[in-house]
Amino acid sequence: MQPILEVQGLNYVYPDGTKALNGASLKVERGQKIAILGANGSGKSTLFLCINGVLKPSGGRVLLEGDPVKYDKKGLLAVRKEVGVVFQDPETQLFCMSVAEEVAFGPRNLGCSHQETEQRVQDSLNMVDAQALSQKPPHFLSYGQKKRVSVAAVLSMKPQVLLLDEPTSALDPAHTEQMNRLLDELCSQGITLILSTHDVDFAYGWADQIVVMKEGKVLRQGSPDNIFTDDRLLLQSHLSKPAVLRVYQKLCKKGILSKKEWPHTIAELEERLESC
Amino acid sequence: MIWMDRLADDSRLKGLSPAIKGVLSMFTLLLCLGVDSTPFSLLVLLIGTISCTAGAGLSVKYYVKLLCIPFWFILIGALAVAVNITPQPAGFFSLPVLGYYLCISKAAIWQAAGLFLKSLACVSCVYFFYVSTPMPQVFGLLQRMHLPAILIEMMMMIYRFIFILLRIAEDMSISQKSRLGNQTFGSSFRSLSILASSVFVKALQKSTDVLNAMESRGYDGAIRYNTGLQKSLPQYWAVTAGYCMFLVLLVLLIKGLGG
């Protein structure tokens, strides 16, 4: 199957000389859930901006459904229709007078009709449960509300691939739970999700594929089981092992559980313990 | 400062067409300036106060708080009118200063009082518009008045950035205080200078981030916005026209009595 997104040897150097990306490569199949892990400054945000065409890479290329991204006006519009970015800080994303205007910004830029735009705004706000906020100015919203609106503002462009830069950082547990439910719903609609996170427990339970980044390179892309059982890789990239996995491995060593399928969440581990 | 922006959003008259609110406020303001009569200024101040509090639903406490902002400025301006500098003593009070006299005459006091009232009345007119019209409506109105799009877009961005930068400045100022940044006179000046320069740098950073975020949603140099302004009912316009005519008649009456 043709990967929906492929990044080949991407380089990006900031004007001050910082090499943010240094030959990063990855491949994403349609409908996958990808978690990108890496320390601060490992190039995750820059990678997102490059995939979206906001930053033009100084080397390498980005392929969308097999076609290399072109950096002319038409090409960029096509990329932005296909790929949406939810930024880490919702404050930078929200600039319009009201929430409804904010969510309508993207569809209008895509040239949607008035009716189509209205419909998309309604649908997106419903999806993130923010209909009640539609006439409020962004600076009246709480952080959690801003975050939800910033997701809706991208969803209204109906992207095939959604990039989320640390979507649950600085959210309280209830909002985190809500965000995770939203991600599940988006996934069930067939949207390809790529998110960066520092939460290894979440990444282990949620993702189909893990991408580990360090110093502008992709160290490894693989299944969560593959990544998190490779102790050398974890050490090298300063990642900790998910708690579930640690406990499970200990239980196996003690002979309490037998090595079968890996449990990915606490609930799965509990189930295994119940049935043994 | 954010409380000021919330006033319009909580206003009872939020749903009223901004064009009507604009006409009401501007017409009264211009008339008050043009007529230049103290009783009329008093009347306008009264109308302004009633429409802000009883009309738009602003609490008296907030209304007084708002009026206090330009109060001292207007008062000092009026004082400057009341006091004349002359080579000879004049009026009922003269204070010799460096060979000249600071004089206060009865006429000058009346003039100053009239000016003071007129300014306050005009401010109350502007406040009526301000506390009843949320910013999106203001931009909608400007758009309908065919102000160039570039100007409106810049105003929108500036309006949004005020709040972002205000937040940053507040947070920084708290963090400075919590580390004793303003213990002494000197250190508080140093803190302030650091604050000012870092807010400037932050503003630059933020603007790059915002531009990136806009581009990622297909921004191509033009913000397409819909102000969603509804046409107002003809009844409302009729009432507005009636009010304006009533004011004009009143002015004619006052002028007739005076002259």
XYZ file of C-alpha atoms in Angstrom:
535
model
C 0.000 0.000 0.000
C 1.128 3.507 -0.788
C 2.109 5.346 2.403
C 0.025 8.487 2.877
C 3.025 10.409 4.143
C 6.699 9.816 3.660
C 9.565 11.966 4.847
C 12.938 11.346 3.221
C 16.190 12.678 4.672
C 14.761 15.999 5.751
C 17.192 18.768 6.711
C 16.327 22.106 8.186
C 18.682 24.788 9.470
C 17.305 27.796 11.325
C 18.683 31.225 10.370
C 20.794 31.282 13.546
C 22.583 28.111 12.392
C 20.764 25.583 14.577
C 20.395 22.300 12.739
C 16.870 21.419 13.802
C 16.492 18.545 11.353
C 19.409 16.477 10.223
C 18.272 13.816 7.812
C 14.980 12.789 9.394
C 13.022 10.040 7.625
C 9.762 8.306 8.385
C 6.877 6.543 6.717
C 3.222 6.679 7.693
C 0.460 4.408 6.400
C -3.084 5.675 6.009
C -5.152 5.506 9.180
C -2.196 4.830 11.472
C -1.669 6.339 14.892
C 1.888 7.549 15.237
C 3.529 8.870 18.387
C 6.763 10.818 18.049
C 8.958 10.704 21.128
C 12.062 12.720 21.754
C 13.624 15.182 24.150
C 12.889 18.888 23.934
C 14.735 20.349 20.969
C 14.975 17.033 19.132
C 13.217 18.568 16.120
C 9.624 17.378 16.529
C 7.976 20.778 16.084
C 10.242 21.691 13.174
C 9.390 18.375 11.537
C 5.682 19.219 11.802
C 6.176 22.651 10.272
C 8.193 21.121 7.429
C 5.573 18.443 6.729
C 2.946 21.160 6.536
C 5.084 23.260 4.209
C 5.305 26.229 6.574
C 9.068 25.752 6.649
C 10.805 24.792 3.442
C 13.363 22.077 4.150
C 16.917 22.785 3.019
C 17.350 19.164 2.011
C 15.340 16.005 1.539
C 11.694 15.829 0.620
C 8.192 15.194 1.867
C 5.901 12.889 -0.137
C 2.136 12.987 0.223
C 0.501 9.890 -1.257
C 3.649 9.348 -3.264
C 3.841 12.854 -4.715
C 6.618 15.179 -3.567
C 5.328 18.392 -1.973
C 5.763 21.436 -4.189
C 6.421 24.744 -2.525
C 4.512 26.958 -4.915
C 1.158 28.476 -4.041
C -0.937 25.675 -5.487
C 1.241 22.956 -4.008
C 1.154 24.491 -0.551
C -2.609 24.866 -0.616
C -2.889 21.183 -1.528
C -0.621 20.208 1.391
C -2.578 22.289 3.868
C -5.834 20.787 2.704
C -4.392 17.345 3.284
C -2.327 17.927 6.436
C -3.428 19.931 9.485
C -1.238 21.033 12.370
C -2.477 21.627 15.902
C 0.147 23.728 17.631
C 1.334 23.124 21.148
C 0.421 26.568 22.414
C -3.189 27.299 21.437
C -2.508 30.983 22.101
C -0.394 31.244 18.954
C -3.055 29.609 16.879
C -6.049 31.650 17.912
C -6.061 35.189 16.602
C -9.582 35.843 15.379
C -12.277 37.900 17.046
C -14.504 34.993 17.947
C -14.297 31.230 18.159
C -16.627 30.792 15.173
C -14.464 33.119 13.055
C -11.379 31.240 14.167
C -12.773 27.898 13.065
C -14.011 29.432 9.790
C -10.567 30.840 8.943
C -9.236 27.596 7.418
C -12.269 26.611 5.304
C -12.522 30.157 3.912
C -8.880 30.017 2.882
C -9.641 26.761 1.088
C -12.307 28.642 -0.837
C -15.347 26.947 0.720
C -18.715 28.558 0.119
C -20.462 30.430 2.900
C -22.841 27.565 3.604
C -20.141 24.935 3.473
C -18.031 27.000 5.893
C -20.938 27.396 8.331
C -21.580 23.661 8.225
C -17.935 22.833 8.833
C -17.735 25.266 11.750
C -20.810 23.663 13.325
C -19.497 20.131 12.820
C -16.010 20.876 14.124
C -17.240 22.712 17.192
C -19.651 19.856 17.924
C -16.830 17.400 17.631
C -14.734 19.101 20.299
C -17.811 19.937 22.375
C -17.387 23.714 22.091
C -20.624 24.841 20.414
C -21.459 27.020 23.401
C -18.259 29.029 22.927
C -18.798 29.944 19.307
C -19.363 33.689 19.814
C -16.730 34.198 22.543
C -13.441 36.003 21.872
C -10.459 33.634 22.354
C -9.038 35.536 25.319
C -12.152 34.775 27.371
C -11.537 31.036 27.173
C -9.754 28.805 29.650
C -6.643 26.922 28.554
C -8.550 23.676 28.053
C -11.193 25.441 25.980
C -8.554 27.178 23.869
C -6.932 23.829 23.212
C -10.219 22.318 22.049
C -10.968 25.286 19.822
C -7.504 25.100 18.288
C -8.207 21.475 17.334
C -11.604 22.420 15.881
C -9.953 25.202 13.870
C -7.853 22.566 12.101
C -10.568 19.887 11.849
C -12.758 22.317 9.914
C -10.267 22.022 7.048
C -11.018 18.272 6.939
C -7.422 17.090 6.829
C -6.483 13.494 6.001
C -3.448 13.696 8.243
C -3.530 15.506 11.562
C -0.307 16.528 13.285
C -0.646 17.386 16.957
C 2.233 18.953 18.840
C 1.993 17.704 22.424
C -1.816 17.800 22.499
C -2.183 16.948 26.176
C 0.718 18.885 27.683
C -0.486 21.284 30.400
C -3.993 19.791 30.374
C -5.608 18.502 33.553
C -6.526 14.786 33.749
C -10.173 15.364 32.799
C -9.239 17.420 29.734
C -6.533 14.901 28.843
C -9.141 12.143 28.949
C -11.432 14.236 26.733
C -8.611 14.860 24.260
C -7.817 11.143 24.127
C -11.458 10.336 23.404
C -11.413 12.916 20.627
C -8.287 11.317 19.165
C -10.004 7.902 19.193
C -13.002 9.373 17.418
C -10.833 11.004 14.768
C -9.004 7.753 14.274
C -12.282 5.885 13.788
C -13.103 8.360 11.034
C -10.000 7.216 9.228
C -7.869 10.300 9.878
C -4.176 9.548 10.155
C -2.879 10.894 13.454
C 0.671 11.898 14.230
C 1.364 13.385 17.623
C 4.428 14.303 19.589
C 4.446 13.562 23.284
C 6.648 12.995 26.305
C 4.189 10.596 27.894
C 5.675 7.138 27.207
C 2.824 5.364 29.013
C 0.279 7.006 26.751
C 2.356 6.432 23.623
C 2.826 2.750 24.478
C -0.895 2.151 24.904
C -2.144 4.369 22.091
C 0.191 4.282 19.113
C 0.452 1.780 16.266
C 3.933 3.031 15.536
C 6.490 4.906 17.584
C 9.030 7.272 16.082
C 12.011 8.089 18.283
C 13.803 11.334 17.468
C 17.098 12.679 18.690
C 19.083 15.691 17.528
C 17.109 16.165 14.335
C 17.280 12.516 13.283
C 14.807 9.678 13.488
C 16.639 7.054 15.565
C 14.046 4.387 15.002
C 10.527 3.857 13.801
C 8.741 0.709 14.895
C 5.950 -0.928 16.856
C 5.639 0.052 20.534
C 6.710 -3.456 21.601
C 9.822 -3.255 19.475
C 10.809 0.196 20.659
C 10.186 -0.184 24.361
C 11.849 -3.564 24.756
C 15.057 -2.224 23.221
C 16.833 -1.060 26.367
C 19.812 0.317 24.456
C 17.619 2.512 22.306
C 15.759 3.782 25.364
C 19.019 4.629 27.113
C 20.383 6.358 24.043
C 17.279 8.515 23.587
C 16.720 9.206 27.308
C 13.304 7.579 27.265
C 11.913 5.724 30.243
C 10.180 2.399 29.925
C 6.362 2.443 30.267
C 5.289 1.451 33.789
C 2.980 -1.310 32.521
C 5.791 -2.895 30.585
C 8.207 -2.730 33.501
C 5.786 -4.385 35.866
C 4.866 -6.985 33.268
C 8.483 -7.888 32.588
C 9.085 -8.218 36.342
C 6.024 -10.422 36.708
C 7.243 -12.624 33.861
C 10.694 -12.897 35.419
C 9.168 -13.961 38.739
C 7.142 -16.543 36.866
C 3.796 -15.062 37.869
C 2.787 -14.340 34.294
C 3.766 -16.203 31.178
C 5.174 -14.359 28.190
C 2.406 -14.068 25.659
C 1.061 -10.904 24.153
C 2.278 -7.689 25.733
C -0.271 -5.752 27.781
C -0.294 -2.113 26.652
C -2.426 -0.502 29.324
C -2.998 -0.921 33.040
C -6.424 -2.369 32.262
C -4.918 -5.031 30.009
C -2.363 -5.925 32.641
C -5.060 -6.236 35.287
C -7.015 -8.516 32.977
C -3.994 -10.732 32.527
C -3.469 -10.891 36.275
C -7.143 -11.748 36.829
C -7.020 -14.640 34.411
C -3.802 -16.252 35.674
C -7.614 45.470 31.750
C -9.476 42.427 30.514
C -12.484 43.361 32.650
C -12.980 46.369 30.384
C -13.205 44.149 27.350
C -15.726 41.903 29.045
C -18.150 44.758 29.699
C -19.392 44.889 26.119
C -19.705 41.132 25.937
C -21.934 41.056 29.017
C -23.963 44.059 27.894
C -27.746 43.960 27.569
C -27.513 45.879 24.302
C -25.028 43.455 22.765
C -27.637 42.196 20.307
C -28.538 45.659 19.038
C -27.072 46.574 15.663
C -23.703 48.299 16.085
C -24.709 50.796 13.390
C -27.557 52.058 15.582
C -25.328 52.216 18.640
C -22.705 54.023 16.596
C -25.192 56.565 15.247
C -26.711 57.181 18.690
C -23.333 57.694 20.270
C -21.695 59.703 17.483
C -24.697 61.938 16.841
C -25.016 62.870 20.504
C -21.274 63.392 20.751
C -21.044 65.666 17.722
C -24.083 67.622 18.757
C -22.659 68.106 22.248
C -19.370 69.346 20.771
C -21.070 71.594 18.239
C -23.691 73.144 20.479
C -21.236 74.036 23.221
C -23.802 74.827 25.844
C -23.328 73.855 29.480
C -26.938 72.842 30.169
C -26.901 70.689 27.055
C -23.615 69.080 28.148
C -25.227 68.286 31.482
C -28.170 66.718 29.704
C -25.890 64.645 27.476
C -23.903 63.492 30.501
C -27.186 62.427 32.066
C -28.299 60.615 28.907
C -24.885 58.947 28.630
C -24.942 57.840 32.235
C -28.464 56.451 32.035
C -27.879 54.620 28.769
C -24.629 53.086 30.042
C -26.083 51.926 33.356
C -29.812 51.409 32.898
C -29.558 50.844 29.142
C -26.498 48.711 28.582
C -26.712 47.209 32.059
C -23.316 48.364 33.306
C -23.108 48.516 37.097
C -22.702 52.039 38.515
C -19.470 50.948 40.187
C -17.883 50.019 36.861
C -19.270 53.115 35.164
C -17.661 55.387 37.772
C -14.471 53.371 37.507
C -14.450 53.940 33.749
C -15.165 57.657 34.101
C -12.291 57.972 36.555
C -9.791 56.973 33.864
C -9.996 60.303 31.964
C -11.228 62.270 35.004
C -7.889 63.663 36.178
C -6.774 64.309 32.647
C -9.890 66.376 31.968
C -9.655 68.117 35.329
C -6.064 69.224 34.734
C -7.036 70.421 31.258
C -9.903 72.451 32.711
C -7.651 73.924 35.390
C -5.277 75.157 32.707
C -8.206 77.001 31.119
C -9.332 78.483 34.435
C -5.915 79.950 35.196
C -4.571 82.766 33.022
C -1.062 84.205 32.976
C -1.111 88.003 32.647
C 1.387 90.850 33.245
C -1.149 92.677 35.468
C -3.345 91.276 38.222
C -6.842 90.471 36.962
C -9.934 88.630 38.097
C -10.709 87.976 41.731
C -7.545 86.084 42.510
C -3.979 86.795 41.407
C -0.792 85.079 42.403
C 2.484 86.843 41.484
C 5.032 84.498 39.944
C 8.331 85.727 38.456
C 6.957 89.125 37.487
C 3.738 87.705 36.011
C 0.429 86.910 37.618
C -1.550 83.677 37.695
C -5.095 84.990 37.588
C -8.444 83.344 38.034
C -11.492 85.193 36.833
C -15.138 84.309 37.185
C -15.580 84.039 33.424
C -12.600 81.713 33.138
C -14.028 79.484 35.866
C -17.340 79.224 34.034
C -15.509 78.460 30.828
C -13.445 75.777 32.556
C -16.512 74.250 34.166
C -18.290 74.220 30.800
C -15.299 72.574 29.144
C -15.018 70.039 31.934
C -18.661 69.068 31.638
C -18.541 68.963 27.866
C -15.515 66.649 27.908
C -17.094 64.366 30.468
C -20.344 64.299 28.477
C -18.463 63.360 25.298
C -16.595 60.625 27.163
C -19.891 59.217 28.397
C -21.162 59.131 24.799
C -18.113 57.184 23.685
C -18.477 54.883 26.684
C -22.017 54.068 25.680
C -20.708 52.696 22.387
C -17.774 51.057 24.109
C -19.705 49.188 26.794
C -22.458 47.986 24.481
C -20.502 46.935 21.398
C -18.128 43.960 21.450
C -15.023 44.367 19.283
C -16.115 41.931 16.547
C -19.153 44.161 15.957
C -16.930 47.229 15.789
C -14.832 45.592 13.095
C -17.973 44.546 11.293
C -19.185 48.116 11.349
C -15.868 49.423 10.033
C -15.999 46.854 7.275
C -19.494 47.954 6.312
C -18.208 51.532 6.234
C -15.703 50.290 3.613
C -12.573 50.937 5.606
C -9.635 49.336 3.715
C -9.309 45.645 4.603
C -5.631 46.013 5.473
C -6.458 48.510 8.209
C -9.175 46.326 9.698
C -6.898 43.274 9.617
C -4.160 45.187 11.384
C -6.617 46.387 13.989
C -7.803 42.829 14.538
C -4.281 41.539 15.019
C -3.354 44.395 17.329
C -6.482 43.819 19.378
C -5.658 40.125 19.760
C -2.008 40.795 20.558
C -2.830 43.276 23.278
C -4.227 40.430 25.322
C -1.430 37.987 24.560
C 1.245 40.544 25.472
C -0.705 41.721 28.486
C -0.747 38.169 29.788
C 2.975 37.762 29.187
C 3.736 41.077 30.881
C 1.529 40.197 33.858
C 3.135 36.792 34.287
C 6.620 38.260 34.019
C 5.823 40.990 36.479
C 4.507 38.446 38.996
C 7.598 36.307 38.559
C 9.776 39.363 39.130
C 7.873 40.282 42.271
C 8.076 36.757 43.625
C 11.846 36.975 43.295
C 11.936 40.358 45.033
C 12.545 42.261 41.792
C 11.102 45.469 43.203
C 12.500 45.624 46.699
C 14.194 48.968 46.170
C 13.546 51.918 43.920
C 16.564 51.038 41.777
C 15.724 47.368 41.446
C 12.135 48.058 40.462
C 13.363 50.312 37.674
C 15.782 47.628 36.546
C 12.993 45.041 36.637
C 10.751 47.289 34.592
C 13.386 47.794 31.931
C 13.988 44.044 31.691
C 10.241 43.489 31.492
C 9.785 46.010 28.707
C 12.610 44.651 26.583
C 11.632 41.028 27.029
C 8.001 41.709 26.221
C 9.254 43.302 23.001
C 11.329 40.232 22.140
C 8.397 37.967 23.039
C 6.137 40.011 20.783
C 8.486 39.359 17.863
C 8.642 35.630 18.636
C 4.886 35.389 19.037
C 4.248 37.147 15.771
C 6.424 34.606 13.944
C 4.579 31.761 15.656
C 1.195 33.230 14.819
C 2.194 33.710 11.191
C 3.344 30.076 11.035
C 0.063 28.910 12.496
C -1.880 31.049 10.032
C 0.118 29.792 7.067
C -0.481 26.211 8.113
C -4.174 26.911 7.698
C -3.777 28.301 4.230
C -3.242 32.018 4.942
C -2.248 33.778 1.745
C -2.132 37.411 2.776
C -5.828 38.093 3.147
C -7.981 37.303 6.153
C -11.426 36.293 4.984
C -13.823 37.032 7.742
C -17.505 37.203 8.163
C -18.750 39.750 10.589
C -22.167 38.117 10.704
C -23.899 41.430 11.176
C -27.644 41.237 10.901
C -29.671 44.023 9.419
C -31.527 45.813 12.171
C -35.275 46.204 12.261
C -36.748 49.395 10.738
C -38.506 50.142 14.054
C -35.133 50.529 15.723
C -33.980 52.930 13.075
C -37.209 54.894 13.474
C -36.604 55.207 17.214
C -33.020 56.274 16.553
C -34.144 58.925 14.080
C -36.779 60.113 16.559
C -34.169 60.454 19.287
C -31.867 62.432 17.010
C -34.688 64.765 16.003
C -35.678 65.240 19.626
C -32.110 66.243 20.485
C -31.971 68.720 17.613
C -35.268 70.277 18.700
C -33.955 70.532 22.232
C -30.822 72.266 20.979
C -32.917 74.750 19.003
C -34.965 75.403 22.113
C -31.882 75.990 24.260
C -30.357 78.247 21.611
C -33.640 80.098 21.311
C -33.797 80.688 25.056
C -30.126 81.700 25.207
C -30.168 84.038 22.208
